[in-house]
Amino acid sequence: MSLSAEHPLVDGRTTRSPLVRALRGDRPERTPVWFMRQAGRSLPEYRELRVSTKMLDACLDPALASEITLQPVRRHGVDAAVFFSDIVVPVLLAGVGVEIVPGRGPVIDEPIRTASDVLKLRPIEPSALDPIREAVKLTVAELGETPLIGFAGAPFTLASYLVEGGPSKDQGRARALMYSDPHAWATLLNWCADVSGEFLRAQVESGASAVQLFDSWVGSLSRRDYQRRVAPHSERAFSHLRGIADADDRTVPKIHFGLGGGEFLDVMRDIGADAIGVDWRIPLDEANRRLGGTTPLQGNIDSALLGAPWSTLRSHVDEVVDRGLAAPAHVVNLGHGVPPETDPDVLTRIVRVVHGEE
């Protein structure tokens, strides 16, 4: 299936953008930069909008989600917008009871604990994603030449929330299910892959110029378990984008980010990713070595340093940019998300440094 003639990758708006070029392995004249979780918590304009609106309600209000997505682009001058939503939105739209509790995160009404629980899950209806499609279209219409990144949660992370019932330090219940009932585990991850895959597809078809698959809890796994029991399902999530291409038969660039996944970066790439996001735990030149010097990288400023003295942070940013030169191409980002207490002016200043303006 070809992208529509109005898609930014087809009509040329974002084709030559620094972000898209970097993700496709080119090294643009200006190193692109964006920040995970740039839309939201750290911005006062975001907090004003969210005063009387619950998180998931905001995600499903197309005009509000679009405005929040655009805010960091206006403020920071980043090279991409990332769609404002949450990884549990497709879970909610598929009929699972979930609420995002302030200070805690997603909480599942009825956690999945048995094979019979897994069998109660239903596929996501295409019409349920209409608010997502509308929000993406509204956003892309305002972004012009700045690309929009769509995103989704990887199957392991979604399954962890569903089984644990909420955030967990070590995903013990989820990993126990993985071993005790491999068939139920595989069925659950396939369901997660399909709802996330459809979520990604809706964003791409509506105008996203790249996507990122987030695996926030994958660091609790061994390389062997990731390779055997998780990676095939992440590949399935990406497979929902198979065949979607521009007029030159180029697919939408896919980024794969796994927090704590440094021991299996190659496996994460080989499921179909075009670029790999790297957390703060290993330097980018080492990540490049582990990937054989063939893969564009994204990352990996340590979020903890955003509150450090500017001289310390500036040295760290310079080092990240320098180490990123080892890779075929580099998109500057954080090694995880923007902490809510971050001074937004610090992020703006980082963008200027990466762009060579300071």
Short mmCIF file of C-alpha atoms in Angstrom, two decimals:
data_model
loop_
_atom_site.label_atom_id
_atom_site.label_comp_id
_atom_site.label_asym_id
_atom_site.label_seq_id
_atom_site.Cartn_x
_atom_site.Cartn_y
_atom_site.Cartn_z
CA MET A 1 0.00 0.00 0.00
CA SER A 2 1.32 3.43 -0.93
CA LEU A 3 1.05 6.44 1.31
CA SER A 4 -1.48 9.03 0.19
CA ALA A 5 -0.42 11.84 -2.13
CA GLU A 6 -0.92 14.28 0.77
CA HIS A 7 1.45 12.44 3.11
CA PRO A 8 4.51 14.57 4.08
CA LEU A 9 6.88 11.85 2.87
CA VAL A 10 5.15 11.84 -0.52
CA ASP A 11 4.54 15.52 -1.17
CA GLY A 12 8.12 16.29 -0.06
CA ARG A 13 7.51 18.32 3.09
CA THR A 14 9.60 16.07 5.35
CA THR A 15 11.55 13.89 2.92
CA ARG A 16 14.70 16.00 3.19
CA SER A 17 14.27 16.93 6.84
CA PRO A 18 17.35 16.31 9.02
CA LEU A 19 15.47 13.71 11.08
CA VAL A 20 14.25 11.59 8.19
CA ARG A 21 17.61 11.79 6.43
CA ALA A 22 19.44 10.69 9.58
CA LEU A 23 17.07 7.80 10.26
CA ARG A 24 17.63 6.61 6.69
CA GLY A 25 21.39 6.57 7.21
CA ASP A 26 22.31 9.92 5.71
CA ARG A 27 24.22 12.50 7.74
CA PRO A 28 22.55 15.89 7.27
CA GLU A 29 24.34 19.20 7.51
CA ARG A 30 22.62 19.85 10.86
CA THR A 31 22.42 17.11 13.48
CA PRO A 32 18.75 16.58 14.35
CA VAL A 33 17.54 16.61 17.95
CA TRP A 34 14.28 15.88 19.74
CA PHE A 35 13.48 14.67 23.26
CA MET A 36 11.48 11.70 24.46
CA ARG A 37 8.57 13.01 26.53
CA GLN A 38 9.18 16.52 25.18
CA ALA A 39 5.42 17.01 24.86
CA GLY A 40 4.03 17.47 28.33
CA ARG A 41 5.12 17.41 31.89
CA SER A 42 7.97 19.91 31.92
CA LEU A 43 6.11 22.65 30.03
CA PRO A 44 4.03 25.24 31.91
CA GLU A 45 1.79 25.71 28.85
CA TYR A 46 1.04 21.98 28.98
CA ARG A 47 0.15 22.08 32.66
CA GLU A 48 -2.25 24.96 31.99
CA LEU A 49 -4.08 22.92 29.37
CA ARG A 50 -4.28 19.86 31.61
CA VAL A 51 -5.71 21.58 34.70
CA SER A 52 -9.13 19.91 34.51
CA THR A 53 -8.47 17.07 32.05
CA LYS A 54 -7.37 13.52 32.83
CA MET A 55 -4.38 12.20 30.91
CA LEU A 56 -6.23 9.62 28.83
CA ASP A 57 -9.04 12.07 28.09
CA ALA A 58 -6.42 14.52 26.79
CA CYS A 59 -4.94 11.80 24.59
CA LEU A 60 -8.34 11.15 22.98
CA ASP A 61 -9.25 14.80 22.41
CA PRO A 62 -7.82 15.42 18.90
CA ALA A 63 -7.53 19.21 19.19
CA LEU A 64 -5.95 19.02 22.65
CA ALA A 65 -3.55 16.19 21.73
CA SER A 66 -2.49 18.12 18.65
CA GLU A 67 -1.85 21.33 20.55
CA ILE A 68 0.23 19.53 23.18
CA THR A 69 2.25 17.82 20.44
CA LEU A 70 3.03 21.19 18.85
CA GLN A 71 4.04 23.03 22.04
CA PRO A 72 7.66 21.79 22.31
CA VAL A 73 8.28 22.41 18.62
CA ARG A 74 7.32 26.06 19.07
CA ARG A 75 9.26 26.44 22.31
CA HIS A 76 12.45 24.47 21.70
CA GLY A 77 12.89 24.45 17.92
CA VAL A 78 13.37 20.67 17.90
CA ASP A 79 13.68 18.82 14.60
CA ALA A 80 10.64 16.62 15.16
CA ALA A 81 7.37 16.50 17.03
CA VAL A 82 6.47 13.30 18.84
CA PHE A 83 2.78 12.52 18.99
CA PHE A 84 1.27 13.22 22.39
CA SER A 85 -0.39 10.06 23.63
CA ASP A 86 0.38 7.13 25.92
CA ILE A 87 1.41 3.55 25.27
CA VAL A 88 -1.76 2.27 27.01
CA VAL A 89 -4.11 4.24 24.71
CA PRO A 90 -4.53 1.34 22.24
CA VAL A 91 -5.10 -1.00 25.21
CA LEU A 92 -7.90 1.30 26.38
CA LEU A 93 -9.34 1.56 22.88
CA ALA A 94 -9.40 -2.25 22.67
CA GLY A 95 -11.68 -2.33 25.71
CA VAL A 96 -9.30 -2.92 28.63
CA GLY A 97 -10.04 -0.85 31.74
CA VAL A 98 -7.02 1.32 32.50
CA GLU A 99 -6.40 4.62 34.24
CA ILE A 100 -3.27 6.71 34.53
CA VAL A 101 -2.87 7.54 38.20
CA PRO A 102 -0.87 10.73 38.87
CA GLY A 103 2.44 9.93 40.48
CA ARG A 104 2.15 6.23 39.70
CA GLY A 105 1.35 5.60 36.04
CA PRO A 106 -0.99 3.21 34.22
CA VAL A 107 -3.12 1.03 36.48
CA ILE A 108 -5.13 -1.87 35.02
CA ASP A 109 -8.64 -2.51 36.39
CA GLU A 110 -8.44 -6.30 36.02
CA PRO A 111 -4.87 -7.56 35.58
CA ILE A 112 -4.18 -10.49 33.25
CA ARG A 113 -3.01 -13.45 35.32
CA THR A 114 -4.23 -16.63 33.60
CA ALA A 115 -4.71 -18.13 30.15
CA SER A 116 -8.45 -17.56 30.44
CA ASP A 117 -7.82 -13.88 31.16
CA VAL A 118 -5.77 -13.67 27.96
CA LEU A 119 -8.57 -15.23 25.92
CA LYS A 120 -10.98 -12.50 27.03
CA LEU A 121 -8.95 -9.84 25.21
CA ARG A 122 -10.51 -8.56 22.00
CA PRO A 123 -8.90 -7.02 18.91
CA ILE A 124 -9.01 -3.28 18.46
CA GLU A 125 -11.76 -2.04 16.14
CA PRO A 126 -10.43 0.21 13.35
CA SER A 127 -13.01 2.93 14.12
CA ALA A 128 -11.73 3.16 17.72
CA LEU A 129 -8.57 4.77 16.34
CA ASP A 130 -10.43 7.63 14.64
CA PRO A 131 -9.49 10.18 17.36
CA ILE A 132 -5.83 9.27 16.81
CA ARG A 133 -6.09 9.70 13.07
CA GLU A 134 -7.80 13.08 13.46
CA ALA A 135 -5.19 14.32 15.96
CA VAL A 136 -2.32 13.30 13.68
CA LYS A 137 -3.88 15.01 10.66
CA LEU A 138 -4.46 18.23 12.64
CA THR A 139 -0.85 18.16 13.83
CA VAL A 140 0.77 17.44 10.48
CA ALA A 141 -1.20 20.29 8.90
CA GLU A 142 0.48 22.69 11.35
CA LEU A 143 4.00 21.23 11.31
CA GLY A 144 4.93 22.04 7.73
CA GLU A 145 8.43 20.68 7.06
CA THR A 146 8.91 19.40 10.62
CA PRO A 147 8.25 15.64 10.76
CA LEU A 148 5.90 13.99 13.24
CA ILE A 149 7.09 10.84 15.00
CA GLY A 150 4.40 8.31 15.81
CA PHE A 151 4.98 5.86 18.61
CA ALA A 152 3.70 2.80 20.42
CA GLY A 153 4.64 0.61 23.35
CA ALA A 154 6.44 -2.62 22.55
CA PRO A 155 4.59 -5.86 23.37
CA PHE A 156 6.72 -6.79 26.39
CA THR A 157 6.16 -3.45 28.10
CA LEU A 158 2.41 -3.51 27.40
CA ALA A 159 2.17 -7.09 28.62
CA SER A 160 4.08 -6.17 31.77
CA TYR A 161 1.53 -3.48 32.64
CA LEU A 162 -1.34 -5.85 31.90
CA VAL A 163 0.03 -8.67 34.05
CA GLU A 164 1.49 -6.61 36.90
CA GLY A 165 -1.56 -4.35 37.02
CA GLY A 166 0.66 -1.27 37.01
CA PRO A 167 4.32 -0.22 37.11
CA SER A 168 6.75 -2.78 38.55
CA LYS A 169 10.42 -2.72 39.52
CA ASP A 170 11.33 -6.08 38.01
CA GLN A 171 8.24 -7.34 36.11
CA GLY A 172 8.28 -10.46 38.30
CA ARG A 173 4.70 -11.55 37.62
CA ALA A 174 5.11 -11.00 33.89
CA ARG A 175 8.33 -12.97 33.71
CA ALA A 176 6.78 -15.74 35.82
CA LEU A 177 3.91 -16.05 33.33
CA MET A 178 6.46 -16.14 30.51
CA TYR A 179 7.99 -19.27 32.03
CA SER A 180 4.96 -20.95 33.61
CA ASP A 181 2.60 -20.72 30.62
CA PRO A 182 4.55 -20.06 27.41
CA HIS A 183 1.47 -20.47 25.24
CA ALA A 184 -0.59 -17.91 27.18
CA TRP A 185 2.45 -15.62 27.17
CA ALA A 186 2.84 -15.84 23.40
CA THR A 187 -0.89 -15.25 22.89
CA LEU A 188 -0.79 -12.20 25.16
CA LEU A 189 2.24 -10.70 23.40
CA ASN A 190 0.68 -11.30 20.01
CA TRP A 191 -2.40 -9.36 21.17
CA CYS A 192 -0.18 -6.56 22.45
CA ALA A 193 1.76 -6.55 19.18
CA ASP A 194 -1.43 -6.22 17.18
CA VAL A 195 -2.95 -3.35 19.16
CA SER A 196 0.37 -1.49 19.13
CA GLY A 197 0.87 -2.27 15.45
CA GLU A 198 -2.55 -0.91 14.54
CA PHE A 199 -1.84 2.17 16.67
CA LEU A 200 1.38 2.75 14.70
CA ARG A 201 -0.34 2.14 11.38
CA ALA A 202 -3.09 4.68 12.13
CA GLN A 203 -0.46 7.32 12.89
CA VAL A 204 1.60 6.58 9.77
CA GLU A 205 -1.36 6.53 7.41
CA SER A 206 -2.53 9.85 8.85
CA GLY A 207 0.80 11.62 8.33
CA ALA A 208 3.56 10.50 10.72
CA SER A 209 6.97 10.57 8.97
CA ALA A 210 8.70 8.14 11.37
CA VAL A 211 7.77 5.87 14.27
CA GLN A 212 9.35 4.71 17.49
CA LEU A 213 8.60 1.51 19.37
CA PHE A 214 9.24 1.98 23.12
CA ASP A 215 10.21 -0.98 25.30
CA SER A 216 10.45 0.66 28.71
CA TRP A 217 10.80 -2.51 30.81
CA VAL A 218 12.89 -4.70 28.53
CA GLY A 219 15.97 -4.22 30.74
CA SER A 220 14.58 -6.85 33.12
CA LEU A 221 15.19 -9.58 30.53
CA SER A 222 18.24 -11.63 29.65
CA ARG A 223 19.47 -11.60 26.08
CA ARG A 224 18.28 -15.18 25.60
CA ASP A 225 14.78 -14.53 26.91
CA TYR A 226 14.47 -11.36 24.86
CA GLN A 227 15.61 -13.13 21.73
CA ARG A 228 13.37 -16.18 22.14
CA ARG A 229 10.29 -14.93 23.95
CA VAL A 230 9.93 -11.23 23.13
CA ALA A 231 11.70 -10.15 19.92
CA PRO A 232 9.38 -12.09 17.56
CA HIS A 233 6.41 -10.19 18.98
CA SER A 234 8.10 -6.81 18.59
CA GLU A 235 8.77 -7.81 15.00
CA ARG A 236 5.06 -8.56 14.68
CA ALA A 237 4.22 -5.03 15.91
CA PHE A 238 6.44 -3.51 13.22
CA SER A 239 4.97 -5.88 10.63
CA HIS A 240 1.74 -3.87 10.67
CA LEU A 241 3.68 -1.23 8.70
CA ARG A 242 4.88 -3.70 6.09
CA GLY A 243 4.07 -2.60 2.58
CA ILE A 244 3.38 1.02 3.50
CA ALA A 245 5.77 3.07 1.36
CA ASP A 246 6.17 6.34 -0.50
CA ALA A 247 6.19 6.78 -4.28
CA ASP A 248 9.87 5.69 -4.39
CA ASP A 249 9.01 2.54 -2.42
CA ARG A 250 10.81 3.79 0.71
CA THR A 251 9.22 2.73 3.97
CA VAL A 252 8.59 4.98 6.95
CA PRO A 253 11.73 4.99 9.17
CA LYS A 254 11.38 2.88 12.32
CA ILE A 255 13.24 3.56 15.59
CA HIS A 256 13.44 0.92 18.30
CA PHE A 257 14.23 2.03 21.85
CA GLY A 258 14.61 -0.30 24.81
CA LEU A 259 15.49 1.00 28.25
CA GLY A 260 18.30 -1.19 29.58
CA GLY A 261 18.56 -3.08 26.31
CA GLY A 262 22.27 -2.56 25.72
CA GLU A 263 23.02 -6.29 25.74
CA PHE A 264 20.77 -6.99 22.76
CA LEU A 265 20.86 -3.89 20.59
CA ASP A 266 21.56 -6.07 17.56
CA VAL A 267 18.50 -8.22 18.19
CA MET A 268 16.36 -5.10 18.58
CA ARG A 269 17.63 -3.82 15.25
CA ASP A 270 17.23 -7.08 13.41
CA ILE A 271 13.47 -7.27 13.97
CA GLY A 272 13.10 -4.53 11.37
CA ALA A 273 14.30 -1.26 12.91
CA ASP A 274 16.09 1.34 10.82
CA ALA A 275 17.62 3.13 13.81
CA ILE A 276 18.29 2.19 17.42
CA GLY A 277 17.69 4.38 20.44
CA VAL A 278 20.38 4.00 23.12
CA ASP A 279 19.89 4.76 26.80
CA TRP A 280 22.54 6.49 28.92
CA ARG A 281 24.25 3.30 30.13
CA ILE A 282 26.66 2.80 27.23
CA PRO A 283 28.40 5.42 25.06
CA LEU A 284 27.27 5.79 21.48
CA ASP A 285 30.59 4.71 19.98
CA GLU A 286 30.34 1.44 21.94
CA ALA A 287 26.72 1.00 20.78
CA ASN A 288 27.92 1.58 17.23
CA ARG A 289 30.63 -1.08 17.69
CA ARG A 290 28.07 -3.59 18.97
CA LEU A 291 25.91 -2.89 15.91
CA GLY A 292 28.77 -3.34 13.45
CA GLY A 293 28.95 0.30 12.44
CA THR A 294 25.95 0.03 10.10
CA THR A 295 23.01 1.45 12.04
CA PRO A 296 21.88 5.05 12.67
CA LEU A 297 21.74 5.79 16.39
CA GLN A 298 19.55 7.94 18.59
CA GLY A 299 20.45 9.25 22.02
CA ASN A 300 21.81 9.40 24.60
CA ILE A 301 22.05 12.42 26.92
CA ASP A 302 21.63 11.35 30.55
CA SER A 303 18.35 12.88 31.80
CA ALA A 304 19.82 13.12 35.29
CA LEU A 305 22.23 15.79 34.05
CA LEU A 306 19.44 18.13 32.96
CA GLY A 307 19.50 19.58 36.46
CA ALA A 308 23.30 19.81 36.66
CA PRO A 309 25.29 23.06 36.27
CA TRP A 310 25.29 24.18 32.65
CA SER A 311 29.04 23.69 32.23
CA THR A 312 28.68 20.04 33.27
CA LEU A 313 25.69 19.43 31.03
CA ARG A 314 27.30 21.23 28.10
CA SER A 315 30.39 19.02 28.32
CA HIS A 316 28.19 15.95 28.40
CA VAL A 317 26.16 17.08 25.36
CA ASP A 318 29.37 17.78 23.44
CA GLU A 319 30.66 14.31 24.29
CA VAL A 320 27.41 12.66 23.15
CA VAL A 321 27.57 14.54 19.84
CA ASP A 322 31.24 13.61 19.38
CA ARG A 323 30.67 9.92 20.12
CA GLY A 324 27.68 9.93 17.79
CA LEU A 325 30.04 10.73 14.91
CA ALA A 326 31.14 7.09 15.00
CA ALA A 327 27.73 5.98 13.68
CA PRO A 328 26.53 6.32 10.07
CA ALA A 329 24.08 8.97 11.33
CA HIS A 330 22.96 10.31 14.69
CA VAL A 331 19.78 11.81 16.11
CA VAL A 332 20.48 13.52 19.44
CA ASN A 333 18.01 12.65 22.18
CA LEU A 334 17.94 11.74 25.84
CA GLY A 335 18.72 8.30 27.17
CA HIS A 336 15.15 8.25 28.51
CA GLY A 337 12.35 10.80 28.90
CA VAL A 338 12.32 14.41 30.08
CA PRO A 339 11.83 14.49 33.88
CA PRO A 340 8.83 16.64 34.89
CA GLU A 341 10.98 18.98 37.01
CA THR A 342 13.23 19.92 34.06
CA ASP A 343 13.66 23.62 33.31
CA PRO A 344 12.35 23.96 29.72
CA ASP A 345 14.99 26.61 28.97
CA VAL A 346 17.67 23.95 29.44
CA LEU A 347 16.13 21.85 26.66
CA THR A 348 15.97 24.88 24.36
CA ARG A 349 19.63 25.57 25.07
CA ILE A 350 20.60 21.97 24.27
CA VAL A 351 18.88 22.31 20.89
CA ARG A 352 20.91 25.44 20.16
CA VAL A 353 24.14 23.64 21.09
CA VAL A 354 23.37 20.63 18.88
CA HIS A 355 22.46 22.95 16.01
CA GLY A 356 25.76 24.80 16.41
CA GLU A 357 24.08 28.02 17.51
CA GLU A 358 25.78 28.23 20.91
#
